[in-house]
Coordinates of C-alpha atoms in Angstrom, one line a residue:
X1 CA -0.4 0.0 0.1
X2 CA 2.7 2.7 1.1
X3 CA 4.3 1.0 -2.2
X4 CA 1.1 2.3 -4.7
X5 CA 0.7 5.3 -2.6
X6 CA 4.5 6.5 -3.2
X7 CA 4.3 5.6 -6.8
X8 CA 0.7 7.9 -7.1
X9 CA 2.4 10.7 -4.9
X10 CA 4.0 12.6 -8.4
X11 CA 0.4 13.2 -8.9
X12 CA -0.1 15.7 -6.6
X13 CA 3.8 16.7 -5.8
X14 CA 4.3 19.2 -8.5
X15 CA 4.6 21.8 -10.1
X16 CA 1.2 22.0 -11.8
X17 CA -1.1 20.5 -8.9
X18 CA 0.4 23.1 -6.7
X19 CA -0.4 26.0 -8.8
X20 CA -3.9 25.1 -9.2
X21 CA -3.7 24.0 -5.3
X22 CA -3.5 27.4 -4.3
X23 CA -5.1 28.9 -6.9
X24 CA -8.7 27.4 -5.4
X25 CA -7.6 28.2 -2.2
X26 CA -7.3 32.2 -3.0
X27 CA -10.7 31.6 -5.0
X28 CA -12.2 30.3 -1.8
X29 CA -10.8 32.8 0.7
X30 CA -12.6 35.5 -1.9
X31 CA -15.3 33.9 -2.1
X32 CA -16.4 33.5 1.3
X33 CA -14.9 36.9 2.0
X34 CA -17.7 38.2 0.1
X35 CA -20.6 36.7 2.6
X36 CA -22.8 35.3 0.0
X37 CA -25.9 34.0 1.1
X38 CA -27.3 31.1 0.1
X39 CA -30.1 31.2 -2.9
X40 CA -32.2 28.4 -2.2
X41 CA -32.6 25.6 -4.7
X42 CA -34.3 25.8 -8.4
X43 CA -37.4 24.0 -7.5
X44 CA -38.3 26.9 -4.6
X45 CA -36.7 29.8 -6.9
X46 CA -40.5 30.9 -6.7
X47 CA -41.8 29.5 -3.4
X48 CA -43.0 32.6 -1.6
X49 CA -45.4 33.1 -4.6
X50 CA -46.6 29.6 -6.3
X51 CA -45.9 27.3 -3.1
X52 CA -47.5 30.3 -0.3
X53 CA -49.4 33.4 -1.6
X54 CA -50.8 32.0 -4.5
X55 CA -53.8 29.1 -4.3
X56 CA -52.2 26.2 -6.1
X57 CA -51.2 24.0 -3.0
X58 CA -54.9 24.7 -1.5
X59 CA -57.3 24.9 -3.4
X60 CA -59.8 21.8 -3.2
X61 CA -63.3 21.3 -4.1
X62 CA -65.8 19.3 -1.8
X63 CA -65.9 18.3 2.0
X64 CA -63.3 17.3 3.8
X65 CA -62.6 16.5 7.3
X66 CA -58.8 15.4 8.5
X67 CA -58.7 14.0 12.2
X68 CA -54.9 14.0 13.3
X69 CA -54.0 11.8 16.7
X70 CA -50.1 13.8 17.9
X71 CA -48.5 10.6 19.9
X72 CA -44.5 12.3 20.7
X73 CA -42.8 15.8 19.3
X74 CA -39.7 14.7 19.9
X75 CA -39.4 12.2 17.9
X76 CA -42.7 13.1 15.5
X77 CA -44.8 11.2 15.0
X78 CA -48.6 11.3 14.7
X79 CA -51.6 9.3 12.7
X80 CA -54.4 11.0 10.2
X81 CA -57.4 9.8 9.0
X82 CA -58.6 12.1 6.0
X83 CA -62.4 12.1 4.8
X84 CA -63.4 13.3 1.2
X85 CA -66.7 13.4 0.0
X86 CA -67.7 15.3 -3.2
X87 CA -64.3 16.4 -4.2
X88 CA -63.4 16.8 -8.0
X89 CA -59.7 16.1 -7.4
X90 CA -57.7 12.9 -6.7
X91 CA -59.3 12.9 -2.7
X92 CA -60.2 9.1 -2.4
X93 CA -63.1 8.9 -0.4
X94 CA -61.2 7.7 2.7
X95 CA -57.3 8.1 3.3
X96 CA -55.1 6.4 6.4
X97 CA -51.3 8.5 6.8
X98 CA -48.7 8.0 9.5
X99 CA -45.6 10.3 10.1
X100 CA -42.9 9.8 12.1
X101 CA -39.7 12.6 12.3
X102 CA -36.1 13.5 13.8
X103 CA -33.3 16.1 12.8
X104 CA -32.2 13.1 10.4
X105 CA -34.7 10.7 9.6
X106 CA -38.4 11.4 7.9
X107 CA -41.2 9.0 6.7
X108 CA -44.6 9.3 5.8
X109 CA -47.0 6.8 4.2
X110 CA -50.6 7.6 3.2
X111 CA -53.1 4.7 1.9
X112 CA -56.5 5.3 0.0
X113 CA -59.6 3.3 0.6
X114 CA -58.7 3.6 -3.7
X115 CA -55.7 1.6 -3.6
X116 CA -53.8 4.3 -4.1
X117 CA -50.5 4.2 -2.1
X118 CA -47.8 6.6 -1.2
X119 CA -44.8 6.7 0.9
X120 CA -41.6 9.3 1.6
X121 CA -38.6 8.8 3.2
X122 CA -35.8 11.7 3.8
X123 CA -32.5 11.3 5.3
X124 CA -30.2 14.0 6.0
X125 CA -26.7 12.6 6.1
X126 CA -25.2 16.5 7.6
X127 CA -26.3 19.9 7.8
X128 CA -25.8 20.1 3.8
X129 CA -26.8 16.9 1.8
X130 CA -30.5 15.6 2.1
X131 CA -31.5 12.6 0.5
X132 CA -35.3 12.4 -0.6
X133 CA -37.0 9.1 -1.9
X134 CA -40.4 9.2 -2.8
X135 CA -43.0 6.3 -4.6
X136 CA -46.4 6.1 -5.6
X137 CA -48.7 3.5 -6.7
X138 CA -52.3 4.6 -8.6
X139 CA -54.8 2.0 -8.4
X140 CA -54.9 0.8 -12.5
X141 CA -51.8 2.5 -13.7
X142 CA -49.1 0.1 -15.7
X143 CA -46.4 1.6 -13.5
X144 CA -45.3 3.1 -10.2
X145 CA -43.8 6.6 -9.7
X146 CA -40.1 6.3 -8.7
X147 CA -38.1 9.2 -7.5
X148 CA -35.0 9.7 -5.6
X149 CA -33.8 13.5 -4.8
X150 CA -30.5 14.4 -3.5
X151 CA -29.9 18.1 -2.2
X152 CA -26.8 19.7 -1.3
X153 CA -26.8 22.9 0.4
X154 CA -23.9 25.2 0.3
X155 CA -23.1 28.5 2.1
X156 CA -23.4 30.6 -0.9
X157 CA -25.1 27.7 -4.0
X158 CA -27.1 24.7 -3.9
X159 CA -26.9 21.5 -5.7
X160 CA -29.5 19.2 -7.0
X161 CA -30.0 15.4 -8.9
X162 CA -33.1 13.8 -9.4
X163 CA -34.0 10.4 -10.7
X164 CA -37.1 9.8 -12.0
X165 CA -38.1 6.1 -12.3
X166 CA -34.4 5.1 -12.8
X167 CA -33.6 1.6 -14.4
X168 CA -30.7 -0.7 -15.8
X169 CA -33.0 -3.7 -16.5
X170 CA -33.1 -3.6 -20.2
X171 CA -29.6 -3.9 -20.4
X172 CA -29.3 0.4 -20.2
X173 CA -30.1 3.2 -18.6
X174 CA -33.3 4.7 -18.5
X175 CA -35.6 6.9 -16.6
X176 CA -35.5 10.4 -16.4
X177 CA -32.7 12.3 -14.5
X178 CA -32.4 16.3 -13.4
X179 CA -29.5 18.3 -12.4
X180 CA -29.7 21.3 -11.6
X181 CA -27.6 24.3 -10.3
X182 CA -28.2 27.7 -8.5
X183 CA -25.3 30.4 -7.4
X184 CA -25.4 33.3 -5.2
X185 CA -23.4 35.8 -7.6
X186 CA -23.7 39.0 -5.4
X187 CA -25.7 39.6 -1.8
X188 CA -29.3 40.1 -3.9
X189 CA -28.6 38.3 -7.7
X190 CA -28.4 34.2 -8.2
X191 CA -27.8 32.7 -11.3
X192 CA -28.1 28.6 -12.5
X193 CA -29.3 26.4 -14.5
X194 CA -30.9 23.1 -14.5
X195 CA -30.5 20.3 -17.0
X196 CA -33.1 17.5 -17.7
X197 CA -31.9 14.2 -19.5
X198 CA -34.2 11.0 -20.3
X199 CA -35.0 7.6 -22.1
X200 CA -38.5 6.3 -22.1
X201 CA -36.7 2.7 -23.2
X202 CA -33.3 1.1 -25.0
X203 CA -35.3 1.4 -28.7
X204 CA -35.8 5.4 -28.3
X205 CA -33.1 8.0 -28.2
X206 CA -31.9 10.1 -25.0
X207 CA -33.7 13.4 -25.3
X208 CA -32.0 16.8 -23.4
X209 CA -33.6 19.8 -22.2
X210 CA -31.5 22.8 -20.7
X211 CA -33.3 25.5 -18.5
X212 CA -31.5 28.9 -17.2
X213 CA -33.2 30.8 -14.2
X214 CA -32.6 34.1 -12.5
X215 CA -33.5 35.4 -8.9
X216 CA -33.0 39.0 -7.6
X217 CA -33.5 39.5 -3.7
X218 CA -34.5 42.8 -3.1
X219 CA -34.9 44.5 0.3
X220 CA -38.5 43.3 1.3
X221 CA -39.0 42.4 -2.7
X222 CA -38.1 39.0 -4.3
X223 CA -38.1 38.2 -8.1
X224 CA -37.5 35.4 -10.3
X225 CA -37.6 34.4 -14.1
X226 CA -37.1 30.7 -15.7
X227 CA -36.3 29.9 -19.7
X228 CA -37.0 26.6 -20.5
X229 CA -35.9 24.6 -23.0
X230 CA -39.0 24.5 -24.4
X231 CA -40.1 27.8 -25.6
X232 CA -41.2 28.4 -22.1
X233 CA -40.7 31.4 -19.6
X234 CA -41.8 31.9 -16.0
X235 CA -41.6 35.0 -14.1
X236 CA -42.9 35.9 -11.0
X237 CA -42.5 38.5 -8.5
X238 CA -43.2 38.7 -4.1
X239 CA -42.9 41.6 -2.1
X240 CA -44.2 41.6 1.7
X241 CA -46.4 44.7 2.1
X242 CA -46.7 44.8 5.7
X243 CA -45.8 42.7 8.2
X244 CA -48.8 40.3 7.4
X245 CA -49.2 41.4 3.9
X246 CA -47.9 40.0 1.3
X247 CA -48.9 40.2 -2.6
X248 CA -46.9 38.3 -5.6
X249 CA -47.7 37.8 -9.3
X250 CA -46.7 34.8 -11.5
X251 CA -46.6 35.2 -15.5
X252 CA -46.0 32.3 -17.5
X253 CA -45.6 32.3 -21.4
X254 CA -45.4 29.4 -24.0
X255 CA -44.2 29.8 -27.0
X256 CA -45.4 27.1 -29.2
X257 CA -44.5 26.0 -32.6
X258 CA -47.3 25.1 -35.2
X259 CA -48.2 24.3 -38.6
X260 CA -50.7 26.9 -39.3
X261 CA -48.1 29.8 -37.2
X262 CA -45.3 29.0 -39.4
X263 CA -47.6 29.4 -42.5
X264 CA -49.0 33.1 -40.9
X265 CA -44.7 34.0 -40.3
X266 CA -44.4 33.5 -36.5
X267 CA -44.9 31.1 -32.8
X268 CA -48.3 31.1 -30.8
X269 CA -48.1 32.3 -28.1
X270 CA -49.7 31.2 -25.1
X271 CA -49.7 33.1 -21.7
X272 CA -51.1 33.2 -17.8
X273 CA -50.8 36.0 -15.9
X274 CA -52.1 35.4 -12.4
X275 CA -52.0 38.0 -9.0
X276 CA -52.7 37.3 -4.9
X277 CA -52.3 38.1 -1.9
X278 CA -52.6 37.1 1.1
X279 CA -53.5 38.1 4.4
X280 CA -52.1 36.4 8.3
X281 CA -54.6 37.9 11.1
X282 CA -54.5 36.6 14.2
X283 CA -55.9 33.0 14.1
X284 CA -57.4 33.1 10.6
X285 CA -54.8 33.2 7.4
X286 CA -56.9 34.5 4.2
X287 CA -56.1 34.4 0.4
X288 CA -57.2 35.5 -3.0
X289 CA -56.0 35.7 -6.4
X290 CA -57.5 36.3 -10.1
X291 CA -55.9 35.3 -13.4
X292 CA -56.1 36.1 -16.7
X293 CA -58.3 33.2 -17.8
X294 CA -61.1 34.4 -15.9
X295 CA -60.8 32.2 -12.5
X296 CA -61.2 34.2 -9.3
X297 CA -60.5 32.2 -6.3
X298 CA -60.0 32.3 -2.3
X299 CA -58.8 30.4 0.4
X300 CA -59.9 31.0 4.2
X301 CA -58.2 28.6 7.0
X302 CA -59.5 29.8 10.4
X303 CA -58.5 28.1 13.4
X304 CA -61.5 28.2 16.3
X305 CA -59.6 26.7 18.9
X306 CA -56.8 24.8 19.7
X307 CA -57.3 20.8 18.2
X308 CA -60.3 22.7 15.7
X309 CA -59.4 25.0 12.3
X310 CA -61.9 25.3 9.6
X311 CA -61.4 25.8 6.1
X312 CA -63.3 27.0 2.7
X313 CA -62.2 27.6 -0.4
X314 CA -64.3 29.5 -3.5
X315 CA -63.8 29.5 -7.2
X316 CA -65.3 31.2 -9.8
X317 CA -64.3 31.0 -13.6
X318 CA -65.8 33.6 -15.7
X319 CA -65.4 32.7 -18.8
X320 CA -66.9 29.1 -18.0
X321 CA -69.5 30.3 -15.8
X322 CA -68.9 27.7 -12.8
X323 CA -68.8 28.1 -9.3
X324 CA -66.8 25.4 -7.0
X325 CA -66.9 25.2 -3.5
X326 CA -64.5 23.7 -0.7
X327 CA -65.1 23.4 3.0
X328 CA -62.5 21.4 5.9
X329 CA -62.5 20.9 9.2
X330 CA -59.4 19.7 10.8
X331 CA -59.1 18.4 14.5
X332 CA -55.5 17.7 16.3
X333 CA -54.7 16.0 19.4
X334 CA -52.4 16.2 21.4
X335 CA -51.6 16.2 25.2
X336 CA -50.1 19.5 27.0
X337 CA -47.2 17.9 28.0
X338 CA -46.5 17.1 24.0
X339 CA -47.3 21.2 23.5
X340 CA -45.5 22.0 25.4
X341 CA -42.7 20.2 24.1
X342 CA -43.2 21.6 21.1
X343 CA -42.6 25.4 22.6
X344 CA -39.6 23.9 24.1
X345 CA -38.3 22.8 20.9
X346 CA -39.3 26.0 18.6
X347 CA -37.8 28.2 21.2
X348 CA -34.1 26.2 21.5
X349 CA -33.6 25.8 17.9
X350 CA -34.0 22.3 17.1
X351 CA -33.4 20.9 13.8
X352 CA -36.6 20.1 12.0
X353 CA -36.8 16.9 10.3
X354 CA -35.8 16.7 6.7
X355 CA -38.8 17.3 4.8

């Protein structure tokens, strides 16, 4: 072993390797001296608008009731029973969910009365690296879904590697693979890209795509933009109007080339613009939005007492002359000791599970 290491020492003990090492060390020291913040990930580049202000992740129809029992906070362990009626989405009439989490491990499983099964398992290797897995089996589907994510968070950059249904059983590599990188170049500006490689089968050719993104953070506002290879341009703007009021604008423009448009001398432009606002009150949260397609939506979350909360959702489509309503009741049961544990954990700043 000593002979092998001594024979390979010429790779590091030379002038070229020393110059590269010194240049990298000087570059790292200068970058550290800038004090650049972490910009987040490419997936969450517009999180403040798309996942916090707008109703995309909150809207539902029909009646829903959620019953949750909390057994522990450290480690986190809870089970939930969800009932749905009159839903126009993918909610089954009944669903059972179990959740377990520690600062390093997070596991969650969902089973619906329609036969749908979903499982999530995350593991935090260290403060910077988290591996996330997601598996889903839908009733009647010929193939399930397996997703594996690896997210690395540096001091001023983020790297993410994803794999959707990866396989080598056919004699070659198939699936969808996504890699993204986001780097802070100034205290306010971050630039990045996302590369996609996919191959459905060995009898088909691999397909690749490259997207570019930018994110700028002001004192109380944030703007982001993404340009995808398929001709899709997305932009968002978020602003904190006051301590309890947030507003956001999301724009999606798609340039789709077709034969008729080519004869007319240009591509066809399809776009949607959405503007929304979020109001946080003492015991409730109100969200409202309107888009260029003629839809007006609102959602009100009201905590009546400590274990009980109500959610009302409504949407009016002016173009299609349709209306949707949703009402949800949530009951979370936890003892006084568990509530005290949660308050102590938040006060001590304990690391949450790797969601």
